Tab-separated table of C-alpha atoms and ligand atoms in Angstrom:
chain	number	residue	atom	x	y	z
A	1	UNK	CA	-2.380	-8.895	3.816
A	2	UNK	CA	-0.545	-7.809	6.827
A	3	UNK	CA	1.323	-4.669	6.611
A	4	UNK	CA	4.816	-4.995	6.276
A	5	UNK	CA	4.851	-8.700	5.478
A	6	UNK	CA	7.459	-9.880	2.860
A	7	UNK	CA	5.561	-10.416	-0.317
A	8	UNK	CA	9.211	-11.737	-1.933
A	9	UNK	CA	12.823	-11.665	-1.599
A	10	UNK	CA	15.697	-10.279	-3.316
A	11	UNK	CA	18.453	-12.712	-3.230
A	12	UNK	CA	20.346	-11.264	-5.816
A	13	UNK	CA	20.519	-8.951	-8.519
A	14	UNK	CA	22.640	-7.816	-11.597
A	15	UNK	CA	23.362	-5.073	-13.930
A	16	UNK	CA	25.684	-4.636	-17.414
A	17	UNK	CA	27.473	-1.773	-18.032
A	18	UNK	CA	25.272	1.539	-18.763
A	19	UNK	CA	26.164	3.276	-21.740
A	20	UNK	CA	27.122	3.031	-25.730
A	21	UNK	CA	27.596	-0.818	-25.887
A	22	UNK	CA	28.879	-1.062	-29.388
A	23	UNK	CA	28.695	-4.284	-31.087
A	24	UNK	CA	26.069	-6.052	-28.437
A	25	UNK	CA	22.508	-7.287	-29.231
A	26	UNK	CA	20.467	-7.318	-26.044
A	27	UNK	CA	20.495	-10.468	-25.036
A	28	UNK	CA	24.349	-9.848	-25.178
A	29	UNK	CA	23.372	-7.272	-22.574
A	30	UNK	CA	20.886	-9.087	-21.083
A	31	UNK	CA	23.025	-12.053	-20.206
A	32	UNK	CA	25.805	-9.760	-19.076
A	33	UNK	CA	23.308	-8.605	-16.032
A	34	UNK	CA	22.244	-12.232	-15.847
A	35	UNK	CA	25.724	-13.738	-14.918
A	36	UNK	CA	26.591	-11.058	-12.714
A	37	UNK	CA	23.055	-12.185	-10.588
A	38	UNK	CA	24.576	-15.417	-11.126
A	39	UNK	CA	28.091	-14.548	-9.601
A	40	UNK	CA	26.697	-13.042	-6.687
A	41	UNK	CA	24.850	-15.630	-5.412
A	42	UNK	CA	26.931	-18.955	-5.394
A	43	UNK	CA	23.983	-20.704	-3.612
A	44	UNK	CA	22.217	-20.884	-6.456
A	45	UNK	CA	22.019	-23.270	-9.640
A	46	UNK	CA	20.043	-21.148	-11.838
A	47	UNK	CA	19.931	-23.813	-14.889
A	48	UNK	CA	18.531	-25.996	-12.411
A	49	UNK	CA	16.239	-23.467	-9.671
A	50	UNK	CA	15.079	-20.163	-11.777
A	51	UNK	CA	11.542	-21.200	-12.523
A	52	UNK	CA	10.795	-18.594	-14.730
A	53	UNK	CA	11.645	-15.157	-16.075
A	54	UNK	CA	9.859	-11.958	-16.475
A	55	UNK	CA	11.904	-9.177	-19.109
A	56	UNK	CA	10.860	-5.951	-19.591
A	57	UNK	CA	11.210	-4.759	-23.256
A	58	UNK	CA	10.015	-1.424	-24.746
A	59	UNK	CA	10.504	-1.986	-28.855
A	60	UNK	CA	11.120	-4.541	-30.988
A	61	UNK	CA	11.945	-1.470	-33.618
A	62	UNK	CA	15.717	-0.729	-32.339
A	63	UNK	CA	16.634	-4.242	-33.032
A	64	UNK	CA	14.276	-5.594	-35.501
A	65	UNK	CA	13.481	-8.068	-32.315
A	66	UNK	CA	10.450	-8.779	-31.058
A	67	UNK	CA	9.958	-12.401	-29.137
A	68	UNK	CA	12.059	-11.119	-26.308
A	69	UNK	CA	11.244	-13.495	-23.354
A	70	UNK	CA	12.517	-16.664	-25.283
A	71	UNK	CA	15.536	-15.002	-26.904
A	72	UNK	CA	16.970	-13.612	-23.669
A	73	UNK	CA	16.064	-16.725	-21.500
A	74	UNK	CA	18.104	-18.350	-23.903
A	75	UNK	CA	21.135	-16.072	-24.023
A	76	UNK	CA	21.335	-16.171	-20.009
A	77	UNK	CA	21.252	-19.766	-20.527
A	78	UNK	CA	17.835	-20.320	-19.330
A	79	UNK	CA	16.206	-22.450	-21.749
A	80	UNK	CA	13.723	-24.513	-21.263
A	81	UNK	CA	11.619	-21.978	-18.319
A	82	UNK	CA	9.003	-20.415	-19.269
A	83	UNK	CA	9.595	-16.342	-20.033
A	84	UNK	CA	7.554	-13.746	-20.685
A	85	UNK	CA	8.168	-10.629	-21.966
A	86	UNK	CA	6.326	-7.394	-20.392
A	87	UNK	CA	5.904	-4.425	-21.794
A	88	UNK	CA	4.998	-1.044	-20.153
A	89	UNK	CA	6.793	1.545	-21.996
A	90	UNK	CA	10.294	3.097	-20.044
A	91	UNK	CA	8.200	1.400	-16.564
A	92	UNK	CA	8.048	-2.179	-18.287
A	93	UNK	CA	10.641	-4.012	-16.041
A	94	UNK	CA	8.812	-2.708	-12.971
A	95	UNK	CA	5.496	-4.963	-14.687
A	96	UNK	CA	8.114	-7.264	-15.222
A	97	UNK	CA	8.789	-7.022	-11.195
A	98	UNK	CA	5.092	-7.259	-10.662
A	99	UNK	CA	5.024	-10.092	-12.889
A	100	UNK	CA	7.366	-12.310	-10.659
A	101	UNK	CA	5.924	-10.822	-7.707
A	102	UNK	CA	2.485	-12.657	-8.716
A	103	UNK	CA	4.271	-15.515	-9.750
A	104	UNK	CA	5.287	-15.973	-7.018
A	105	UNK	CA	2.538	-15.121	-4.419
A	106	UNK	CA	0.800	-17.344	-6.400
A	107	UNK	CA	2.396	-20.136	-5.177
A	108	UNK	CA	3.527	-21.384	-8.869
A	109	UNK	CA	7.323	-20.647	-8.487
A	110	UNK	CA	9.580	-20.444	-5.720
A	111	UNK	CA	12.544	-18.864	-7.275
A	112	UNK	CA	11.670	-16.325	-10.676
A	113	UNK	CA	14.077	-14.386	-12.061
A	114	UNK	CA	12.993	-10.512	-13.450
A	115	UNK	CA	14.261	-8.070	-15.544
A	116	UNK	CA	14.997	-5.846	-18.537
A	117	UNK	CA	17.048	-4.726	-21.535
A	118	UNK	CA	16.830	-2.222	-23.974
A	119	UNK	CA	19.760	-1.583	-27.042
A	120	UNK	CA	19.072	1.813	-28.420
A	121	UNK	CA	22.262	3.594	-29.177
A	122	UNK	CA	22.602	2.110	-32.520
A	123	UNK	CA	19.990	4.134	-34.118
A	124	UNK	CA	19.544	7.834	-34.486
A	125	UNK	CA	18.414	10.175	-31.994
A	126	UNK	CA	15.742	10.494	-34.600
A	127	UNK	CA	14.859	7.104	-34.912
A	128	UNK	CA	15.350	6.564	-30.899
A	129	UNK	CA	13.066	9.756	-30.608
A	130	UNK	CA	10.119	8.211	-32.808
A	131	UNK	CA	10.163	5.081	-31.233
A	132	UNK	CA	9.716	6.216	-27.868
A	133	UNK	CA	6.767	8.383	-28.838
A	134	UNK	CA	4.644	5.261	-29.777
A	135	UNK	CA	4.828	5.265	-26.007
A	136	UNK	CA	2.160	8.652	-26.430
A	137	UNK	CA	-1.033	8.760	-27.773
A	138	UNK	CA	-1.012	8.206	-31.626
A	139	UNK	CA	-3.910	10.313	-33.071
A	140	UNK	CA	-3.794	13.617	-30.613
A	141	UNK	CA	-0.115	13.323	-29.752
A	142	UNK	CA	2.379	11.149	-32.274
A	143	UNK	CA	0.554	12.702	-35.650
A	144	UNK	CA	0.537	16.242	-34.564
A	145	UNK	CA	4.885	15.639	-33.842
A	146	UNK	CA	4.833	15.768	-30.494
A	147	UNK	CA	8.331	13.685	-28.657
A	148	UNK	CA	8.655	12.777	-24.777
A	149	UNK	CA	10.825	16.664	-24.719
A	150	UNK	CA	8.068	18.517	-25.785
A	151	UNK	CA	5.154	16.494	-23.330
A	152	UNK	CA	7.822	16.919	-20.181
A	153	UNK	CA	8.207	20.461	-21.296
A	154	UNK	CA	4.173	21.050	-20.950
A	155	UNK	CA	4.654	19.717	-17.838
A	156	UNK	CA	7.856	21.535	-16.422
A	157	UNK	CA	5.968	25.040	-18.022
A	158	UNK	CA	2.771	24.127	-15.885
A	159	UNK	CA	4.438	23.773	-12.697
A	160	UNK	CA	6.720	26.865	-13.598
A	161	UNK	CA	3.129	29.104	-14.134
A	162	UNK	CA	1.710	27.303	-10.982
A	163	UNK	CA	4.422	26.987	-8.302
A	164	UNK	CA	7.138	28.791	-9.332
A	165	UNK	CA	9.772	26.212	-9.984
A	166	UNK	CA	12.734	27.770	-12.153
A	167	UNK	CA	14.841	26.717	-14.616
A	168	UNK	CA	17.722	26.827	-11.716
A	169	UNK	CA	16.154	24.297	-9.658
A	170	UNK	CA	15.494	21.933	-12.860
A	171	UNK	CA	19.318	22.498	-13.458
A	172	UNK	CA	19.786	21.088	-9.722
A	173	UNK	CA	18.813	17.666	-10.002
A	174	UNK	CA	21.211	17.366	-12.996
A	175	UNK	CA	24.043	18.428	-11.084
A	176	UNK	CA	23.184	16.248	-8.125
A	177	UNK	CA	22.126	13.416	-10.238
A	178	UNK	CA	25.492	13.769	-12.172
A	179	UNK	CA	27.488	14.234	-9.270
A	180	UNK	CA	26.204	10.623	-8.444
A	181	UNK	CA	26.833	9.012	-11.540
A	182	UNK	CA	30.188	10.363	-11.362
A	183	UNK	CA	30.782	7.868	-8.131
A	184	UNK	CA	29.211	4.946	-10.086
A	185	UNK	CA	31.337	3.067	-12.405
A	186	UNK	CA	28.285	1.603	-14.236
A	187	UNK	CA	26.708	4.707	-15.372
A	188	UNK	CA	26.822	6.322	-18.700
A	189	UNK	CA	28.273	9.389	-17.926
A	190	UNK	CA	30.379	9.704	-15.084
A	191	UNK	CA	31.213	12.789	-15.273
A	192	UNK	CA	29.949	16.206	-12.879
A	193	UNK	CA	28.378	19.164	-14.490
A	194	UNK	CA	28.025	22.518	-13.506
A	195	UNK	CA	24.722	24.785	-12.453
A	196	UNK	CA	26.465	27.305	-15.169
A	197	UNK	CA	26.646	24.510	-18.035
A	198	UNK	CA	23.920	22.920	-17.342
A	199	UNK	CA	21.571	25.848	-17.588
A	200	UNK	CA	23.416	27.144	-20.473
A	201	UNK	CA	23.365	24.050	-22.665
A	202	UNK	CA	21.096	24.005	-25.655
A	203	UNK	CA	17.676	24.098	-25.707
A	204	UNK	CA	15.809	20.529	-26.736
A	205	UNK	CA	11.992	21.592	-26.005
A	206	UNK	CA	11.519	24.904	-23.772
A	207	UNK	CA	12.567	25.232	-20.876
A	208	UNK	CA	14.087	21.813	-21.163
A	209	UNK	CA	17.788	21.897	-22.337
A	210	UNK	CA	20.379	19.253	-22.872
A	211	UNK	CA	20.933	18.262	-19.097
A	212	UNK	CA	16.995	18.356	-18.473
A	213	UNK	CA	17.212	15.465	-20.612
A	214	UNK	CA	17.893	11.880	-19.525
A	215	UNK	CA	20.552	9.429	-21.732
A	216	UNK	CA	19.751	7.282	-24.765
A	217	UNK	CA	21.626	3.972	-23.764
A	218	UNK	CA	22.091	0.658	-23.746
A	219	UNK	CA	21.639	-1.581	-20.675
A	220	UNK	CA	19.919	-4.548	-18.687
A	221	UNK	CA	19.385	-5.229	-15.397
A	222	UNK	CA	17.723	-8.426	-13.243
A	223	UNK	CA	16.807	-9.620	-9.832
A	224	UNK	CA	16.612	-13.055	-8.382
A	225	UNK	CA	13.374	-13.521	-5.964
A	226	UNK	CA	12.434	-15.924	-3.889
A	227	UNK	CA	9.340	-16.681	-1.785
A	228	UNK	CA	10.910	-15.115	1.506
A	229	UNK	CA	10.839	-18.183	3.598
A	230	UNK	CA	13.817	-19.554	1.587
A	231	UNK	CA	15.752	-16.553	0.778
A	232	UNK	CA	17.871	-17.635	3.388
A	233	UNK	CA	19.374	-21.003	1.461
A	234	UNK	CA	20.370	-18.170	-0.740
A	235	UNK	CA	21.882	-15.742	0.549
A	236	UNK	CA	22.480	-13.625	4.518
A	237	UNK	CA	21.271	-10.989	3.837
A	238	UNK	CA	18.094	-10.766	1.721
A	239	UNK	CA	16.321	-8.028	0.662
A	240	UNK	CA	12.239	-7.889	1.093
A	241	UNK	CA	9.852	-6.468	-0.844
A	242	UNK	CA	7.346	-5.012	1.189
A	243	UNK	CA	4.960	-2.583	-0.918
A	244	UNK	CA	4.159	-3.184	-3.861
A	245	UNK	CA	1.452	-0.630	-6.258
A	246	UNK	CA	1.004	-0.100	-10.011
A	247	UNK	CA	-1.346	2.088	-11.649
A	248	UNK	CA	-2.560	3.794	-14.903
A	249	UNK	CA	-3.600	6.300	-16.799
A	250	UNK	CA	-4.645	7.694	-20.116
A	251	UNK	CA	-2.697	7.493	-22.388
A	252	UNK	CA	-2.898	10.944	-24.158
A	253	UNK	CA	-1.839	13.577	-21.723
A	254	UNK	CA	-5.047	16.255	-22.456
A	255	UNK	CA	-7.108	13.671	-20.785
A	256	UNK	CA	-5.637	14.213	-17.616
A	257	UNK	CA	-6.587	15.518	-14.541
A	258	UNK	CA	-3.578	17.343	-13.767
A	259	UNK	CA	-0.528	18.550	-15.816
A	260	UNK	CA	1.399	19.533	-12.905
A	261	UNK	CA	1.250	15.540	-11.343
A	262	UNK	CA	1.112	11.994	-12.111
A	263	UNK	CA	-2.162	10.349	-10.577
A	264	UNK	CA	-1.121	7.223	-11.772
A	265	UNK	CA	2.560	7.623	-9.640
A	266	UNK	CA	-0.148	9.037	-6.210
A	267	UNK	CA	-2.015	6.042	-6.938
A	268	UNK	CA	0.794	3.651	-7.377
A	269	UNK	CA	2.424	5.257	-3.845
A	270	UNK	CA	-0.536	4.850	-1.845
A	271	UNK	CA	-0.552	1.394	-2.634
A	272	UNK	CA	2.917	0.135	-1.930
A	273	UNK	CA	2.699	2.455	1.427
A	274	UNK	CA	-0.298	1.502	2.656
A	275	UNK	CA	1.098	-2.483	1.780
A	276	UNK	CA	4.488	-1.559	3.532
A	277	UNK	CA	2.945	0.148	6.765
A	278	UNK	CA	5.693	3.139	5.450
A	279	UNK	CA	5.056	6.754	5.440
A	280	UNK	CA	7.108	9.008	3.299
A	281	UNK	CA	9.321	10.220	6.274
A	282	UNK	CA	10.472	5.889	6.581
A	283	UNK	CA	11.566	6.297	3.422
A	284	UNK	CA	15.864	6.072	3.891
A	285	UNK	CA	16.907	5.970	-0.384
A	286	UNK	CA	15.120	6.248	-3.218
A	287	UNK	CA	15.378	6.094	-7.007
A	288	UNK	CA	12.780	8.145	-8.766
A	289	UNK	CA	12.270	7.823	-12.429
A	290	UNK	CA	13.802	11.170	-13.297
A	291	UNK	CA	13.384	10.810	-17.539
A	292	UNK	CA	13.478	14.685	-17.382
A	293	UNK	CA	14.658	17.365	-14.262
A	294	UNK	CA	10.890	18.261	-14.478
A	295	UNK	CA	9.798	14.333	-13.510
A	296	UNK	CA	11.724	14.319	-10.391
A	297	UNK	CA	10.504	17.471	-8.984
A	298	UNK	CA	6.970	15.843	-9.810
A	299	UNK	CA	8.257	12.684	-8.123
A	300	UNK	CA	8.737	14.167	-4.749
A	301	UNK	CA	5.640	15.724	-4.303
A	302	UNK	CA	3.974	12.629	-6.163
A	303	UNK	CA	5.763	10.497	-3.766
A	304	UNK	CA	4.887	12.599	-0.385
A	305	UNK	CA	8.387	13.735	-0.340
A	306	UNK	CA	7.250	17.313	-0.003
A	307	UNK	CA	4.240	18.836	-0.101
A	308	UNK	CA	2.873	19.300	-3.887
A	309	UNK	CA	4.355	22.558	-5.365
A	310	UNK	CA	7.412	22.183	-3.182
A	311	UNK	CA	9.407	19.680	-5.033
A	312	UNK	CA	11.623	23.228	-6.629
A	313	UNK	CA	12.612	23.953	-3.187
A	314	UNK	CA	13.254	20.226	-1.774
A	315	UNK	CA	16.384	20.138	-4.517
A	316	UNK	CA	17.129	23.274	-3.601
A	317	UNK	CA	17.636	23.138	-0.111
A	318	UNK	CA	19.498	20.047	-0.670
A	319	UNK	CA	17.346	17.968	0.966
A	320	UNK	CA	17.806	14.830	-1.570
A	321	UNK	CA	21.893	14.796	-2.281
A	322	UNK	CA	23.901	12.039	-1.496
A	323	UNK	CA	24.507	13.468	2.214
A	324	UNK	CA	20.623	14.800	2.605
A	325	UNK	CA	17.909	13.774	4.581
A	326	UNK	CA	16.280	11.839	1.852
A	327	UNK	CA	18.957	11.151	-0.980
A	328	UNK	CA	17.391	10.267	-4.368
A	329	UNK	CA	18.629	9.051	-7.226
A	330	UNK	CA	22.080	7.599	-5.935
A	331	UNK	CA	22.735	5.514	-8.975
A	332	UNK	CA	22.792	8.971	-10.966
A	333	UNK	CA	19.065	7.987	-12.098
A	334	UNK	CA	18.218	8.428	-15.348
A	335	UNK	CA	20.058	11.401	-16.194
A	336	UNK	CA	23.344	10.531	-15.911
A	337	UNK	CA	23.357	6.389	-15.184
A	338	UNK	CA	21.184	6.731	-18.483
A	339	UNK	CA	17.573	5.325	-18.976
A	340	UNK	CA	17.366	2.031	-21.253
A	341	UNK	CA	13.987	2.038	-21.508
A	342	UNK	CA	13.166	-1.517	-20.899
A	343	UNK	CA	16.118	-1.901	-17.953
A	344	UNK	CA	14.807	0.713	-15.765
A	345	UNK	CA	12.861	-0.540	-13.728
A	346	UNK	CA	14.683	-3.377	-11.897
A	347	UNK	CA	17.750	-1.267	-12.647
A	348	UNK	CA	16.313	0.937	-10.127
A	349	UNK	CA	15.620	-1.620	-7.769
A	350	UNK	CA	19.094	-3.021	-8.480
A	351	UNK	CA	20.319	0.294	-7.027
A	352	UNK	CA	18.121	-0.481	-4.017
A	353	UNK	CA	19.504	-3.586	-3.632
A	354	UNK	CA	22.919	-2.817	-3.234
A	355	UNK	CA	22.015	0.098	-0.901
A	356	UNK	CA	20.183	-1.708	1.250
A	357	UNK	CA	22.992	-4.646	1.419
A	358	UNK	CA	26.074	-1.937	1.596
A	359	UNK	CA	27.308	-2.573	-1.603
A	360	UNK	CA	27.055	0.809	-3.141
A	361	UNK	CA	30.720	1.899	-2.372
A	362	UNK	CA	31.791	5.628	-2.884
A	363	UNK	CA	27.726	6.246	-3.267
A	364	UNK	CA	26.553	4.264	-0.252
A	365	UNK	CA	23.704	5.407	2.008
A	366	UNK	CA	24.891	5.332	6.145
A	367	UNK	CA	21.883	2.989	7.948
A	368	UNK	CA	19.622	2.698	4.821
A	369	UNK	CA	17.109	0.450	6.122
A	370	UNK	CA	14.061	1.233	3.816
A	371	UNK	CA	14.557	2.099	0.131
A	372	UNK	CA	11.688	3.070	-2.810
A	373	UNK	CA	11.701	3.059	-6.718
A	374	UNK	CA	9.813	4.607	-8.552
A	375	UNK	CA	9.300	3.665	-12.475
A	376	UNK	CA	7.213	6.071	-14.853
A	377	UNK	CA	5.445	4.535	-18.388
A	378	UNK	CA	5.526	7.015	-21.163
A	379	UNK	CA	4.348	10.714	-19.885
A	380	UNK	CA	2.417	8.550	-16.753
A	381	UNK	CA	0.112	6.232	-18.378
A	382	UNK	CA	1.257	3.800	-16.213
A	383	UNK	CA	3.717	4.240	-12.912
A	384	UNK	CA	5.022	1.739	-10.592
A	385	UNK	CA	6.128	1.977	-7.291
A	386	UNK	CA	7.926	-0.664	-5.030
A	387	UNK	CA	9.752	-0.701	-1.230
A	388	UNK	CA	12.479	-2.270	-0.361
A	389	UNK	CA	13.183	-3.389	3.589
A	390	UNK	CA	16.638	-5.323	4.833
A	391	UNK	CA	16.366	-7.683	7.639
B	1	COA	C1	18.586	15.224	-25.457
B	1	COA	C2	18.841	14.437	-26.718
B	1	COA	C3	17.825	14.833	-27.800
B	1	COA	C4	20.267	14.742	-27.225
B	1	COA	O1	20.499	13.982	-28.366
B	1	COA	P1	21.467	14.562	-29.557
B	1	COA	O2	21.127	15.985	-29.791
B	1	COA	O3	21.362	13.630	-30.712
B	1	COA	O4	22.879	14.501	-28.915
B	1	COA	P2	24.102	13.596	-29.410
B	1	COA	O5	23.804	12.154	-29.170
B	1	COA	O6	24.483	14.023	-30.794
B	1	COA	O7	25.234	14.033	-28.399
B	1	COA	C5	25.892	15.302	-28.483
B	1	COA	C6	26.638	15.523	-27.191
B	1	COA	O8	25.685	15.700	-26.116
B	1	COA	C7	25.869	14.691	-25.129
B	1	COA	N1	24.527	14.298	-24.697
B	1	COA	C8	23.594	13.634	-25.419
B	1	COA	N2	22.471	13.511	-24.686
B	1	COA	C9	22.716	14.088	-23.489
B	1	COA	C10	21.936	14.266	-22.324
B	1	COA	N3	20.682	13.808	-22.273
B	1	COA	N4	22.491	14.905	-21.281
B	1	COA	C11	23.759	15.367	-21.339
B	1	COA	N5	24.557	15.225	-22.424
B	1	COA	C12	24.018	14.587	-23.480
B	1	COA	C13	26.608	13.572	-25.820
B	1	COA	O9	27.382	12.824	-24.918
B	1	COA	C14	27.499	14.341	-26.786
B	1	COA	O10	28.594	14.860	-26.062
B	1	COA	P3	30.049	15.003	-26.739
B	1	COA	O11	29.842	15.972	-27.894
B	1	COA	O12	30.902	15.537	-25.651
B	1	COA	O13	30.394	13.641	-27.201
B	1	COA	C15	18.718	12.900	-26.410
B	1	COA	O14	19.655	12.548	-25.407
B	1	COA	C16	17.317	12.521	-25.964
B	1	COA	O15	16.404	12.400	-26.784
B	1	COA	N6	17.112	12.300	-24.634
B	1	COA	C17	15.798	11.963	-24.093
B	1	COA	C18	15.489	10.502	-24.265
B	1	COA	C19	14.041	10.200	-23.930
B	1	COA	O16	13.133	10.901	-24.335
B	1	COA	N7	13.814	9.115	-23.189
B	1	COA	C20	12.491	8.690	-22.815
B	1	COA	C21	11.976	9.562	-21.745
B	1	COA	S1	10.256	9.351	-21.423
């Protein structure tokens, strides 16, 4: 494959409103994201031109729903394509990205539609908080009561005791990460916090406190690709997909060979770069999967950001705000645009997407030519990283 070639094209994408959606099911959701793909891209018939779809869905136990491909499809008003429901815990819509990406390499489908949806905030934090641990490894994680706080808080401890990261410079990518979900009107909480609040908020699992921790929310998200040689019919201005890697790991965190990095997210990086011809410094915007302060940090150095160990002082030299050299997490990532499990993954791309096609308004990028997500499974059993090149 030649480096840099288009595997597919973004020709549109959509996302609902992030947040407490009272009184939606997901496909509600779902087809919320759906029609705005639909809106933005007058070109297209979907009823008569979307192929298939790919939805990324983490647990059937929020909604007592399982069959998710068929019920969404449906909802969007999709019926009769064929969809297919991926799951990859809080990185299943980037499989479901994958998914169409293969789909359509393969020559099968020219035009696939992907995405996700996850409707959480109905249930307890307790109830929310067990079924995202199925996520870990049942008999050496799950049964001794271990949640996703207490595994990101072995983590954030080990690179404390090994590089020196603070709790300061955790606190930091709240406050920039809510500073940019204050600009976006579809995030959870648009609001700002302070360094102060945010590192005296209550402890969840040490040293992680309340603002360490992403959002429990409701949300879907979806893209519209195309084989790239007929992006065009569709719209100006397409968006490519240029890298594309996916890898995993195991499952229980003990087994792994670090606690202070993801292999699986190296792994995944030095695919899609390698695919894209990209080095970390091409990189112009990126959304990293921050489901904890601790998981960005990771993600720089993960992602060749900085070098490993150094990810504390990239946030603190400001390096990745809105007006740095390398701004991450625009949309207000995880933290503060909130993290529906299931809708994370293309709702990061979704972010890329409108950066790289100037649509991101009070949050938008000057000349952001080359844009990377990347999506986290679990505590890194399985990571998934894409980039994103305009015309
Ligand atoms: C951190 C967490 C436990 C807090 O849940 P909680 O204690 O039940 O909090 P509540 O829902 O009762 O909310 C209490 C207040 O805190 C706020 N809040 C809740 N979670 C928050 C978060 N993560 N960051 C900032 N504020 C938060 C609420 O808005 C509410 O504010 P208000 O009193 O002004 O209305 C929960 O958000 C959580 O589990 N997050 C992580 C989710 C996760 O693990 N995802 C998968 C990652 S792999």
């Amino acid at each position: 494959m030649l480096k840099g070639k288009p595997l597919v094209s973004i020709v549109s994408a959509g996302l609902s409103k992030f947040g407490k959606l009272e009184g939606l099911y997901a496909r509600e959701i779902f087809a919320q994201a759906a029609k705005e793909a639909f809106d933005r891209c007058p070109n297209l018939d979907p009823k008569k031109e979307i192929q298939a779809l790919f939805v990324g869905h983490m647990g059937e136990s929020y909604e007592h729903q399982g069959h998710t491909g068929s019920t969404v499809a449906d909802w969007a008003g999709l019926l009769h394509i064929p969809a297919i429901r991926t799951e990859a815990a809080c990185a299943s819509s980037a499989a479901a990205l994958r998914a169409g990406i293969f789909a359509v390499l393969s020559g099968l489908f020219d035009v696939v539609m992907v995405g996700g949806v996850e409707k959480m905030t109905h249930r307890t934090t307790s109830e929310v908080t067990e079924f995202l641990a199925m996520a870990s490894d049942f008999p050496f994680e799950q049964w001794h009561g271990i949640t996703f706080p207490g595994l990101f808080a072995l983590m954030a401890t080990a690179h404390m005791h090994k590089y020196g990261t603070t709790e300061e410079q955790l606190a930091m990518v709240a406050v920039k990460n809510h500073h940019n979900g204050s600009l976006n009107p579809k995030a959870h909480m648009q609001k700002e916090v302070t360094l102060e609040k945010a590192l005296s908020s209550r402890f969840i699992a040490w040293p992680l406190k309340l603002y360490d921790c992403s959002l429990i929310t409701d949300g879907a998200s979806c893209l519209i690709i195309t084989k790239p040689e007929i992006a065009k019919k569709y719209t100006d201005l397409p968006i490519h997909i240029i890298g594309s890697g996916q890898a995993s790991d195991s499952i229980g965190m003990y087994e792994r060979e670090s606690l202070t990095s993801l292999t699986a997210a190296k792994i995944s990086a030095k695919q899609a770069y390698e695919m894209a011809g990209v080095k970390p410094e091409g990189i112009d915007v990126a959304e990293v999967h921050d489901c904890f302060t601790i998981a960005e940090i990771i993600a720089y150095e993960d992602l060749g950001f900085c070098k490993p160990g150094e990810g504390g002082q990239l946030i603190e030299r400001g390096e990745t705000k809105l007006d740095g050299r390398l701004p991450v997490n625009t949309s207000g990532g995880l933290k503060s645009k909130g993290h529906p499990v299931g809708a994370t993954g293309t709702a990061q791309a979704y972010e890329i997407y409108l950066q790289l096609t100037e649509q991101a308004d009070r949050r938008q990028v000057k000349d952001a030519k080359i844009g990377l997500a990347h999506n986290v499974g679990g505590s890194g059993a399985t990571a998934a990283v894409h980039i994103f090149r305009r015309e």
